[in-house]
Structure formats: structure tokens, C-alpha cells
Amino acid sequence: MRARYLALLCISMLASTAHAEDLTTVAPELEQPESVSCGSTNRGALSDAAMLPEKGPGFVVAEPWRSRGARFGTRELVGLIQRSSAHVATTYQGSQLSVADLSHEVGGPIAQHRSHQNGRDVDIIYYAMDAEGQPFYPDHHMAYYSSRGQATYAKSPRFEKNIPERYFDLQRNGELVKSMMVDTEVEVEHIFVSTRIKRWLLRYAAEIEEDPELQKIARRVLHAPRSVKGHNDHMHVRIACSEDDKTAGRCRSASAPKPKRGRRWHRHMRCPRPVVAPALPAS
């Protein structure tokens, strides 16, 4: 089975060298006040959020995630998703990134997540290929990959057996991670993946003789989360607080400690009111 997977990977590498047409233009950024990420990812809020469109150059938000109302994030995060997905689509023809949950419009607690509360987190479903090594178009499954790189069932958003067979696409997933790490407008703080997938990505980077400095960054940025099992079906990307977020929203990288008792923790946190400069007297 492993030999079959490696053969499919080689087919994918040969078939993906053509460039997609007319995918270099990313949708213009929304004209709105600068977003503010407040508090921590597990105890936070979001102000003036940017909304990720349902689809764009190189990405799509498929059901059931489209209807969950969690397509909001900071403008920095939404821009990163758009730039990175467009880059992979222009590099490998037929690529469509499947995006799952970001945050709610005003942040706060979100079902099925311990974080995603202040607009700096996004779940991304791994790029896949079919049995012929061609890009697998996103469906409504978050496919779970075995040690052989094959997926035939999903655990999320609900458990389903016998889903359409697909294989983990090392090339596209590696290019996506690289694109996010080298982005000049946003600092990627963490990319949470399983230990298995981290090993695949690092080994792939070494095999293609990726820049040693990028490999070093990848070893630091890619993490297998300690308190959550899995991440064999998606990567969880978290960007760092911007300087404006730190100033205006008291944004912080560290997780907020959960109290042993009390319900206030579960109430919605509010972003601080923006400081409005007094109007200057008319001359």
C-alpha cells in the first residue's frame, strides 16, 4: 500500500507542474475599519471582523462549514488565506483549498472548538488527490488519513465510513505551509498538525532540498497539540497578535487560564471600546 501511495505521489508531482489560468488576482481587501483581536484564542473577542467569502481564487468554504457562521477573522488572517490559496492554485493546476471554521463575527465561544475565539485561528482541510494522482475537489468531509496516506472515512463533522477514497497530497500541503510561513504581511505563530503529518511534511521538505532556514522555521511552527488528539484530518493555523491588536485589544499569545469554578468564563468577552480622538475646534 505504501508503494502505491508513493507511486501516486510521483504521478501527482508530474501532473501538477502546469499553472492555473487567471488565478493570480486575489479579491480586494474589504473597505472597513481595521479589525481588532482581543484577549486570548481560548478567551477572547473580535471587533470589526473581516468575512472570508464562500469561495475565491483557489479556495472554497464547503458545507457544513459554510452554514456555521464562523467565516470571520482578523483582516490579517483572511488575507493570509486568500493569498496562500491563490499561490498554490497558480503553482499547481486544479488546486482548491477547503476552508473550515474561523471565528464568529464578534468572536467568543464556538461549538466544537476550544479556541477560535478572537479571529486568529482557522481550520484548513488538507489538500488531497484521487487514485490517479489528480487533485481531489473539496467535499463535505474532513477526511482522516491513515499511516499509509489514504483516507476512506471521516471523524468530523460527523463520523462517516466509506467516503470517496483520497490520498494526502504532500506537494500541495507542503507548498501551502511554505506560503504561509514566508508571508510578509502576517506572522504565523503555530500550525497544528498530527505528529504523523508533521513527520511527512518535514521529510518531504528535506527530500526536495528546501532552504535549510525554511526547514528550521517549519520545525518550530509545526506542532502536534498536546491536549487534543488527532489533526490527521486538518491543520489548525494560528497567526500572531499584530502590534495594533496588542495595543487596542490586549491580544496575547498565551492561553487564558480557566478558573476551577464560576460561569463568567463562559460568558461572551467584549473587545475594549476604541479610543476616539476629540474633534479639533473649527478654525
PDB file of C-alpha atoms in Angstrom:
ATOM      1  CA  MET A   1       0.000   0.000   0.000  1.00  0.00           C
ATOM      2  CA  ARG A   2       2.821   2.381   0.843  1.00  0.00           C
ATOM      3  CA  ALA A   3       4.413   1.691  -2.544  1.00  0.00           C
ATOM      4  CA  ARG A   4       1.121   2.549  -4.200  1.00  0.00           C
ATOM      5  CA  TYR A   5       0.930   5.814  -2.306  1.00  0.00           C
ATOM      6  CA  LEU A   6       4.490   6.779  -3.294  1.00  0.00           C
ATOM      7  CA  ALA A   7       3.689   5.981  -6.917  1.00  0.00           C
ATOM      8  CA  LEU A   8       0.617   8.202  -6.739  1.00  0.00           C
ATOM      9  CA  LEU A   9       2.714  10.961  -5.238  1.00  0.00           C
ATOM     10  CA  CYS A  10       5.122  10.774  -8.182  1.00  0.00           C
ATOM     11  CA  ILE A  11       2.179  10.935 -10.606  1.00  0.00           C
ATOM     12  CA  SER A  12       0.858  13.986  -8.775  1.00  0.00           C
ATOM     13  CA  MET A  13       4.257  15.718  -8.928  1.00  0.00           C
ATOM     14  CA  LEU A  14       4.398  15.239 -12.700  1.00  0.00           C
ATOM     15  CA  ALA A  15       0.783  16.194 -13.287  1.00  0.00           C
ATOM     16  CA  SER A  16       0.834  19.343 -11.153  1.00  0.00           C
ATOM     17  CA  THR A  17       3.537  21.369 -12.889  1.00  0.00           C
ATOM     18  CA  ALA A  18       1.132  23.303 -15.139  1.00  0.00           C
ATOM     19  CA  HIS A  19      -0.105  26.626 -13.871  1.00  0.00           C
ATOM     20  CA  ALA A  20      -3.738  27.523 -13.347  1.00  0.00           C
ATOM     21  CA  GLU A  21      -5.041  30.332 -15.546  1.00  0.00           C
ATOM     22  CA  ASP A  22      -6.287  33.668 -14.282  1.00  0.00           C
ATOM     23  CA  LEU A  23      -5.944  32.834 -10.583  1.00  0.00           C
ATOM     24  CA  THR A  24      -3.293  35.349  -9.621  1.00  0.00           C
ATOM     25  CA  THR A  25      -5.703  38.070  -8.613  1.00  0.00           C
ATOM     26  CA  VAL A  26      -6.858  37.940  -5.013  1.00  0.00           C
ATOM     27  CA  ALA A  27     -10.118  39.641  -4.120  1.00  0.00           C
ATOM     28  CA  PRO A  28      -9.506  43.222  -2.924  1.00  0.00           C
ATOM     29  CA  GLU A  29      -9.465  43.726   0.799  1.00  0.00           C
ATOM     30  CA  LEU A  30     -12.670  44.885   2.381  1.00  0.00           C
ATOM     31  CA  GLU A  31     -13.057  48.606   2.978  1.00  0.00           C
ATOM     32  CA  GLN A  32     -13.811  48.698   6.674  1.00  0.00           C
ATOM     33  CA  PRO A  33     -12.191  49.725   9.946  1.00  0.00           C
ATOM     34  CA  GLU A  34      -9.127  47.746  10.957  1.00  0.00           C
ATOM     35  CA  SER A  35     -10.119  44.569  12.806  1.00  0.00           C
ATOM     36  CA  VAL A  36      -9.074  44.078  16.422  1.00  0.00           C
ATOM     37  CA  SER A  37      -8.288  40.707  18.022  1.00  0.00           C
ATOM     38  CA  CYS A  38      -8.933  40.862  21.756  1.00  0.00           C
ATOM     39  CA  GLY A  39      -7.756  38.636  24.584  1.00  0.00           C
ATOM     40  CA  SER A  40      -6.659  35.048  24.009  1.00  0.00           C
ATOM     41  CA  THR A  41      -7.667  32.442  21.469  1.00  0.00           C
ATOM     42  CA  ASN A  42      -9.493  30.497  24.199  1.00  0.00           C
ATOM     43  CA  ARG A  43     -10.954  33.546  25.957  1.00  0.00           C
ATOM     44  CA  GLY A  44     -11.364  36.387  23.525  1.00  0.00           C
ATOM     45  CA  ALA A  45     -13.444  38.501  21.213  1.00  0.00           C
ATOM     46  CA  LEU A  46     -13.245  40.146  17.808  1.00  0.00           C
ATOM     47  CA  SER A  47     -14.092  43.644  16.608  1.00  0.00           C
ATOM     48  CA  ASP A  48     -14.686  44.875  13.034  1.00  0.00           C
ATOM     49  CA  ALA A  49     -14.084  41.379  11.688  1.00  0.00           C
ATOM     50  CA  ALA A  50     -13.361  40.554   8.060  1.00  0.00           C
ATOM     51  CA  MET A  51     -15.508  37.846   6.467  1.00  0.00           C
ATOM     52  CA  LEU A  52     -13.959  35.184   4.263  1.00  0.00           C
ATOM     53  CA  PRO A  53     -16.075  34.809   1.078  1.00  0.00           C
ATOM     54  CA  GLU A  54     -17.722  31.463   0.373  1.00  0.00           C
ATOM     55  CA  LYS A  55     -15.231  30.932  -2.439  1.00  0.00           C
ATOM     56  CA  GLY A  56     -12.416  32.731  -4.169  1.00  0.00           C
ATOM     57  CA  PRO A  57      -9.302  32.147  -6.283  1.00  0.00           C
ATOM     58  CA  GLY A  58      -8.066  28.746  -5.136  1.00  0.00           C
ATOM     59  CA  PHE A  59     -10.325  28.178  -2.114  1.00  0.00           C
ATOM     60  CA  VAL A  60     -13.860  27.252  -1.137  1.00  0.00           C
ATOM     61  CA  VAL A  61     -15.833  27.052   2.110  1.00  0.00           C
ATOM     62  CA  ALA A  62     -17.916  23.917   1.647  1.00  0.00           C
ATOM     63  CA  GLU A  63     -20.895  22.748   3.660  1.00  0.00           C
ATOM     64  CA  PRO A  64     -21.445  22.192   6.518  1.00  0.00           C
ATOM     65  CA  TRP A  65     -18.858  24.822   7.484  1.00  0.00           C
ATOM     66  CA  ARG A  66     -20.391  27.424   5.185  1.00  0.00           C
ATOM     67  CA  SER A  67     -23.580  27.478   7.260  1.00  0.00           C
ATOM     68  CA  ARG A  68     -21.939  27.536  10.693  1.00  0.00           C
ATOM     69  CA  GLY A  69     -21.495  31.312  10.745  1.00  0.00           C
ATOM     70  CA  ALA A  70     -17.788  31.031  11.525  1.00  0.00           C
ATOM     71  CA  ARG A  71     -16.211  32.665   8.480  1.00  0.00           C
ATOM     72  CA  PHE A  72     -14.851  35.691  10.335  1.00  0.00           C
ATOM     73  CA  GLY A  73     -11.357  36.640  11.389  1.00  0.00           C
ATOM     74  CA  THR A  74      -8.944  39.495  11.542  1.00  0.00           C
ATOM     75  CA  ARG A  75      -8.170  41.115   8.229  1.00  0.00           C
ATOM     76  CA  GLU A  76      -4.663  39.694   8.540  1.00  0.00           C
ATOM     77  CA  LEU A  77      -5.927  36.107   8.793  1.00  0.00           C
ATOM     78  CA  VAL A  78      -8.467  36.425   5.972  1.00  0.00           C
ATOM     79  CA  GLY A  79      -5.805  37.990   3.750  1.00  0.00           C
ATOM     80  CA  LEU A  80      -3.371  35.170   4.531  1.00  0.00           C
ATOM     81  CA  ILE A  81      -5.905  32.517   3.497  1.00  0.00           C
ATOM     82  CA  GLN A  82      -6.637  34.312   0.238  1.00  0.00           C
ATOM     83  CA  ARG A  83      -3.005  34.895  -0.680  1.00  0.00           C
ATOM     84  CA  SER A  84      -1.819  31.391   0.195  1.00  0.00           C
ATOM     85  CA  SER A  85      -4.651  29.550  -1.547  1.00  0.00           C
ATOM     86  CA  ALA A  86      -4.217  31.687  -4.686  1.00  0.00           C
ATOM     87  CA  HIS A  87      -0.487  30.967  -4.662  1.00  0.00           C
ATOM     88  CA  VAL A  88      -0.980  27.194  -4.507  1.00  0.00           C
ATOM     89  CA  ALA A  89      -3.625  27.382  -7.246  1.00  0.00           C
ATOM     90  CA  THR A  90      -1.254  29.232  -9.578  1.00  0.00           C
ATOM     91  CA  THR A  91       1.552  26.785  -8.777  1.00  0.00           C
ATOM     92  CA  TYR A  92      -0.464  23.556  -9.117  1.00  0.00           C
ATOM     93  CA  GLN A  93      -3.323  23.454 -11.579  1.00  0.00           C
ATOM     94  CA  GLY A  94      -6.703  22.435 -10.204  1.00  0.00           C
ATOM     95  CA  SER A  95      -5.941  23.172  -6.563  1.00  0.00           C
ATOM     96  CA  GLN A  96      -8.885  24.130  -4.374  1.00  0.00           C
ATOM     97  CA  LEU A  97      -8.244  24.685  -0.683  1.00  0.00           C
ATOM     98  CA  SER A  98     -11.093  23.610   1.588  1.00  0.00           C
ATOM     99  CA  VAL A  99     -11.501  26.046   4.489  1.00  0.00           C
ATOM    100  CA  ALA A 100     -13.457  25.105   7.616  1.00  0.00           C
ATOM    101  CA  ASP A 101     -14.099  27.257  10.711  1.00  0.00           C
ATOM    102  CA  LEU A 102     -12.539  30.593  11.575  1.00  0.00           C
ATOM    103  CA  SER A 103     -14.420  32.557  14.294  1.00  0.00           C
ATOM    104  CA  HIS A 104     -17.822  34.134  14.832  1.00  0.00           C
ATOM    105  CA  GLU A 105     -18.266  37.755  13.765  1.00  0.00           C
ATOM    106  CA  VAL A 106     -17.750  39.068  17.295  1.00  0.00           C
ATOM    107  CA  GLY A 107     -15.603  36.148  18.431  1.00  0.00           C
ATOM    108  CA  GLY A 108     -16.307  34.314  21.651  1.00  0.00           C
ATOM    109  CA  PRO A 109     -17.030  30.633  22.328  1.00  0.00           C
ATOM    110  CA  ILE A 110     -17.673  28.447  19.305  1.00  0.00           C
ATOM    111  CA  ALA A 111     -19.092  24.932  19.260  1.00  0.00           C
ATOM    112  CA  GLN A 112     -16.620  22.055  18.790  1.00  0.00           C
ATOM    113  CA  HIS A 113     -13.596  24.264  19.465  1.00  0.00           C
ATOM    114  CA  ARG A 114     -11.507  25.127  22.497  1.00  0.00           C
ATOM    115  CA  SER A 115     -10.057  28.188  20.797  1.00  0.00           C
ATOM    116  CA  HIS A 116     -11.078  30.153  17.651  1.00  0.00           C
ATOM    117  CA  GLN A 117     -12.385  32.951  19.896  1.00  0.00           C
ATOM    118  CA  ASN A 118     -10.543  36.056  18.703  1.00  0.00           C
ATOM    119  CA  GLY A 119     -10.199  35.783  14.942  1.00  0.00           C
ATOM    120  CA  ARG A 120      -6.646  34.398  14.770  1.00  0.00           C
ATOM    121  CA  ASP A 121      -7.453  30.691  14.153  1.00  0.00           C
ATOM    122  CA  VAL A 122      -8.570  28.800  11.067  1.00  0.00           C
ATOM    123  CA  ASP A 123      -9.050  25.098  10.348  1.00  0.00           C
ATOM    124  CA  ILE A 124      -7.891  24.038   6.898  1.00  0.00           C
ATOM    125  CA  ILE A 125      -8.692  20.663   5.376  1.00  0.00           C
ATOM    126  CA  TYR A 126      -5.665  19.026   3.788  1.00  0.00           C
ATOM    127  CA  TYR A 127      -5.249  19.012   0.035  1.00  0.00           C
ATOM    128  CA  ALA A 128      -5.994  15.561  -1.369  1.00  0.00           C
ATOM    129  CA  MET A 129      -5.565  13.656  -4.615  1.00  0.00           C
ATOM    130  CA  ASP A 130      -7.557  10.834  -6.126  1.00  0.00           C
ATOM    131  CA  ALA A 131      -6.360   7.359  -7.077  1.00  0.00           C
ATOM    132  CA  GLU A 132      -4.979   8.702 -10.387  1.00  0.00           C
ATOM    133  CA  GLY A 133      -2.962  11.409  -8.641  1.00  0.00           C
ATOM    134  CA  GLN A 134      -5.266  14.234  -9.732  1.00  0.00           C
ATOM    135  CA  PRO A 135      -6.471  16.996  -7.389  1.00  0.00           C
ATOM    136  CA  PHE A 136      -9.447  15.898  -5.305  1.00  0.00           C
ATOM    137  CA  TYR A 137     -12.082  18.655  -5.225  1.00  0.00           C
ATOM    138  CA  PRO A 138     -13.257  19.528  -1.685  1.00  0.00           C
ATOM    139  CA  ASP A 139     -16.412  17.802  -0.466  1.00  0.00           C
ATOM    140  CA  HIS A 140     -18.271  17.926   2.849  1.00  0.00           C
ATOM    141  CA  HIS A 141     -15.902  15.524   4.616  1.00  0.00           C
ATOM    142  CA  MET A 142     -12.873  16.192   6.798  1.00  0.00           C
ATOM    143  CA  ALA A 143     -11.081  13.015   5.700  1.00  0.00           C
ATOM    144  CA  TYR A 144      -8.939  11.162   8.255  1.00  0.00           C
ATOM    145  CA  TYR A 145      -5.588   9.954   6.868  1.00  0.00           C
ATOM    146  CA  SER A 146      -4.092   6.640   7.887  1.00  0.00           C
ATOM    147  CA  SER A 147      -0.378   5.952   8.238  1.00  0.00           C
ATOM    148  CA  ARG A 148      -0.417   4.979   4.545  1.00  0.00           C
ATOM    149  CA  GLY A 149      -1.614   8.437   3.483  1.00  0.00           C
ATOM    150  CA  GLN A 150      -5.021   7.077   2.490  1.00  0.00           C
ATOM    151  CA  ALA A 151      -8.435   8.263   3.730  1.00  0.00           C
ATOM    152  CA  THR A 152     -11.656   6.257   3.462  1.00  0.00           C
ATOM    153  CA  TYR A 153     -13.578   7.644   6.443  1.00  0.00           C
ATOM    154  CA  ALA A 154     -14.150  10.883   8.339  1.00  0.00           C
ATOM    155  CA  LYS A 155     -14.467  11.656  12.030  1.00  0.00           C
ATOM    156  CA  SER A 156     -15.626  15.253  11.600  1.00  0.00           C
ATOM    157  CA  PRO A 157     -18.035  16.999  11.328  1.00  0.00           C
ATOM    158  CA  ARG A 158     -19.575  13.598  11.987  1.00  0.00           C
ATOM    159  CA  PHE A 159     -18.298  10.070  11.720  1.00  0.00           C
ATOM    160  CA  GLU A 160     -18.842   8.568   8.280  1.00  0.00           C
ATOM    161  CA  LYS A 161     -17.481   5.371   6.772  1.00  0.00           C
ATOM    162  CA  ASN A 162     -16.815   4.624   3.117  1.00  0.00           C
ATOM    163  CA  ILE A 163     -16.317   8.199   1.949  1.00  0.00           C
ATOM    164  CA  PRO A 164     -14.781   8.699  -1.528  1.00  0.00           C
ATOM    165  CA  GLU A 165     -11.207   7.453  -1.364  1.00  0.00           C
ATOM    166  CA  ARG A 166      -8.461  10.087  -1.399  1.00  0.00           C
ATOM    167  CA  TYR A 167      -4.775  10.415  -0.628  1.00  0.00           C
ATOM    168  CA  PHE A 168      -2.742  13.033   1.235  1.00  0.00           C
ATOM    169  CA  ASP A 169      -1.121  15.434  -1.244  1.00  0.00           C
ATOM    170  CA  LEU A 170       2.369  16.199   0.039  1.00  0.00           C
ATOM    171  CA  GLN A 171       3.197  18.676  -2.704  1.00  0.00           C
ATOM    172  CA  ARG A 172       0.231  20.959  -2.259  1.00  0.00           C
ATOM    173  CA  ASN A 173       0.168  20.767   1.522  1.00  0.00           C
ATOM    174  CA  GLY A 174       3.896  21.445   1.645  1.00  0.00           C
ATOM    175  CA  GLU A 175       3.521  24.427  -0.683  1.00  0.00           C
ATOM    176  CA  LEU A 176       0.666  25.795   1.417  1.00  0.00           C
ATOM    177  CA  VAL A 177       2.690  25.594   4.625  1.00  0.00           C
ATOM    178  CA  LYS A 178       5.661  27.247   2.921  1.00  0.00           C
ATOM    179  CA  SER A 179       3.489  30.027   1.506  1.00  0.00           C
ATOM    180  CA  MET A 180       2.076  30.856   4.922  1.00  0.00           C
ATOM    181  CA  MET A 181       5.465  30.760   6.636  1.00  0.00           C
ATOM    182  CA  VAL A 182       7.082  33.182   4.171  1.00  0.00           C
ATOM    183  CA  ASP A 183       4.140  35.600   4.028  1.00  0.00           C
ATOM    184  CA  THR A 184       5.465  39.117   4.537  1.00  0.00           C
ATOM    185  CA  GLU A 185       2.271  40.611   5.960  1.00  0.00           C
ATOM    186  CA  VAL A 186       1.414  38.118   8.693  1.00  0.00           C
ATOM    187  CA  GLU A 187       3.408  36.132  11.227  1.00  0.00           C
ATOM    188  CA  VAL A 188       2.215  32.543  11.515  1.00  0.00           C
ATOM    189  CA  GLU A 189       2.568  31.557  15.155  1.00  0.00           C
ATOM    190  CA  HIS A 190       1.546  27.882  15.024  1.00  0.00           C
ATOM    191  CA  ILE A 191       0.384  25.298  12.514  1.00  0.00           C
ATOM    192  CA  PHE A 192      -1.111  22.412  14.475  1.00  0.00           C
ATOM    193  CA  VAL A 193      -0.904  19.030  12.739  1.00  0.00           C
ATOM    194  CA  SER A 194      -0.549  15.459  13.950  1.00  0.00           C
ATOM    195  CA  THR A 195       2.883  14.009  14.718  1.00  0.00           C
ATOM    196  CA  ARG A 196       2.482  11.766  11.674  1.00  0.00           C
ATOM    197  CA  ILE A 197       1.773  14.615   9.278  1.00  0.00           C
ATOM    198  CA  LYS A 198       4.483  16.814  10.746  1.00  0.00           C
ATOM    199  CA  ARG A 199       6.928  13.990  10.034  1.00  0.00           C
ATOM    200  CA  TRP A 200       5.671  13.674   6.443  1.00  0.00           C
ATOM    201  CA  LEU A 201       5.980  17.401   5.759  1.00  0.00           C
ATOM    202  CA  LEU A 202       9.449  17.739   7.267  1.00  0.00           C
ATOM    203  CA  ARG A 203      10.692  14.652   5.426  1.00  0.00           C
ATOM    204  CA  TYR A 204       9.266  15.986   2.162  1.00  0.00           C
ATOM    205  CA  ALA A 205      10.978  19.357   2.678  1.00  0.00           C
ATOM    206  CA  ALA A 206      14.292  17.580   3.207  1.00  0.00           C
ATOM    207  CA  GLU A 207      13.800  15.362   0.125  1.00  0.00           C
ATOM    208  CA  ILE A 208      13.215  18.321  -2.193  1.00  0.00           C
ATOM    209  CA  GLU A 209      16.154  20.126  -0.563  1.00  0.00           C
ATOM    210  CA  GLU A 210      14.083  23.040   0.650  1.00  0.00           C
ATOM    211  CA  ASP A 211      16.010  26.014   2.023  1.00  0.00           C
ATOM    212  CA  PRO A 212      17.554  24.963   5.372  1.00  0.00           C
ATOM    213  CA  GLU A 213      16.294  28.112   7.083  1.00  0.00           C
ATOM    214  CA  LEU A 214      12.724  27.353   5.976  1.00  0.00           C
ATOM    215  CA  GLN A 215      13.093  23.797   7.275  1.00  0.00           C
ATOM    216  CA  LYS A 216      14.212  25.210  10.604  1.00  0.00           C
ATOM    217  CA  ILE A 217      11.171  27.517  10.728  1.00  0.00           C
ATOM    218  CA  ALA A 218       8.893  24.604   9.818  1.00  0.00           C
ATOM    219  CA  ARG A 219      10.235  22.507  12.688  1.00  0.00           C
ATOM    220  CA  ARG A 220       9.398  25.378  15.033  1.00  0.00           C
ATOM    221  CA  VAL A 221       5.987  26.324  13.598  1.00  0.00           C
ATOM    222  CA  LEU A 222       4.542  22.829  13.029  1.00  0.00           C
ATOM    223  CA  HIS A 223       3.164  21.400  16.274  1.00  0.00           C
ATOM    224  CA  ALA A 224       1.296  18.342  17.400  1.00  0.00           C
ATOM    225  CA  PRO A 225      -1.145  19.724  20.007  1.00  0.00           C
ATOM    226  CA  ARG A 226      -0.709  18.152  23.419  1.00  0.00           C
ATOM    227  CA  SER A 227      -4.269  18.323  24.730  1.00  0.00           C
ATOM    228  CA  VAL A 228      -6.143  17.427  21.536  1.00  0.00           C
ATOM    229  CA  LYS A 229      -5.917  14.096  19.746  1.00  0.00           C
ATOM    230  CA  GLY A 230      -5.761  13.771  16.016  1.00  0.00           C
ATOM    231  CA  HIS A 231      -5.189  16.540  13.490  1.00  0.00           C
ATOM    232  CA  ASN A 232      -4.801  13.759  10.966  1.00  0.00           C
ATOM    233  CA  ASP A 233      -7.745  15.332   9.121  1.00  0.00           C
ATOM    234  CA  HIS A 234      -6.954  19.064   9.141  1.00  0.00           C
ATOM    235  CA  MET A 235      -4.371  21.665  10.032  1.00  0.00           C
ATOM    236  CA  HIS A 236      -5.124  24.395  12.545  1.00  0.00           C
ATOM    237  CA  VAL A 237      -3.374  27.646  11.641  1.00  0.00           C
ATOM    238  CA  ARG A 238      -2.900  30.430  14.195  1.00  0.00           C
ATOM    239  CA  ILE A 239      -1.408  33.805  13.433  1.00  0.00           C
ATOM    240  CA  ALA A 240       0.350  36.037  15.944  1.00  0.00           C
ATOM    241  CA  CYS A 241      -1.167  39.151  17.506  1.00  0.00           C
ATOM    242  CA  SER A 242      -0.386  42.265  15.500  1.00  0.00           C
ATOM    243  CA  GLU A 243       1.013  45.284  17.312  1.00  0.00           C
ATOM    244  CA  ASP A 244      -2.354  47.032  16.886  1.00  0.00           C
ATOM    245  CA  ASP A 245      -4.128  44.018  18.402  1.00  0.00           C
ATOM    246  CA  LYS A 246      -1.822  44.108  21.412  1.00  0.00           C
ATOM    247  CA  THR A 247      -2.438  47.817  21.932  1.00  0.00           C
ATOM    248  CA  ALA A 248      -6.147  48.072  21.173  1.00  0.00           C
ATOM    249  CA  GLY A 249      -7.370  44.621  22.197  1.00  0.00           C
ATOM    250  CA  ARG A 250      -4.862  43.467  24.788  1.00  0.00           C
ATOM    251  CA  CYS A 251      -4.279  40.478  22.474  1.00  0.00           C
ATOM    252  CA  ARG A 252      -1.890  37.888  23.824  1.00  0.00           C
ATOM    253  CA  SER A 253      -0.359  34.648  22.619  1.00  0.00           C
ATOM    254  CA  ALA A 254      -0.654  32.762  25.899  1.00  0.00           C
ATOM    255  CA  SER A 255      -3.861  30.846  26.601  1.00  0.00           C
ATOM    256  CA  ALA A 256      -6.079  32.226  29.330  1.00  0.00           C
ATOM    257  CA  PRO A 257      -6.083  30.016  32.456  1.00  0.00           C
ATOM    258  CA  LYS A 258      -9.507  28.542  33.027  1.00  0.00           C
ATOM    259  CA  PRO A 259     -10.877  29.030  36.565  1.00  0.00           C
ATOM    260  CA  LYS A 260     -11.821  25.984  38.583  1.00  0.00           C
ATOM    261  CA  ARG A 261     -15.341  27.306  39.145  1.00  0.00           C
ATOM    262  CA  GLY A 262     -17.640  30.082  38.028  1.00  0.00           C
ATOM    263  CA  ARG A 263     -19.800  30.710  34.974  1.00  0.00           C
ATOM    264  CA  ARG A 264     -18.352  34.060  33.985  1.00  0.00           C
ATOM    265  CA  TRP A 265     -15.748  32.207  31.936  1.00  0.00           C
ATOM    266  CA  HIS A 266     -18.458  31.054  29.536  1.00  0.00           C
ATOM    267  CA  ARG A 267     -19.960  34.493  29.055  1.00  0.00           C
ATOM    268  CA  HIS A 268     -19.017  36.458  25.988  1.00  0.00           C
ATOM    269  CA  MET A 269     -15.984  38.684  26.405  1.00  0.00           C
ATOM    270  CA  ARG A 270     -16.174  42.136  24.826  1.00  0.00           C
ATOM    271  CA  CYS A 271     -13.468  43.987  22.973  1.00  0.00           C
ATOM    272  CA  PRO A 272     -12.454  47.267  24.666  1.00  0.00           C
ATOM    273  CA  ARG A 273     -14.197  50.314  23.295  1.00  0.00           C
ATOM    274  CA  PRO A 274     -11.985  52.107  20.760  1.00  0.00           C
ATOM    275  CA  VAL A 275     -10.426  55.337  21.905  1.00  0.00           C
ATOM    276  CA  VAL A 276     -11.869  58.175  19.834  1.00  0.00           C
ATOM    277  CA  ALA A 277      -9.729  61.264  19.488  1.00  0.00           C
ATOM    278  CA  PRO A 278     -11.551  64.508  20.402  1.00  0.00           C
ATOM    279  CA  ALA A 279     -12.656  66.624  17.479  1.00  0.00           C
ATOM    280  CA  LEU A 280     -10.495  69.605  16.737  1.00  0.00           C
ATOM    281  CA  PRO A 281     -12.166  73.020  17.038  1.00  0.00           C
ATOM    282  CA  ALA A 282     -13.137  74.637  13.768  1.00  0.00           C
ATOM    283  CA  SER A 283     -10.625  77.206  12.575  1.00  0.00           C
TER     284      SER A 283
END
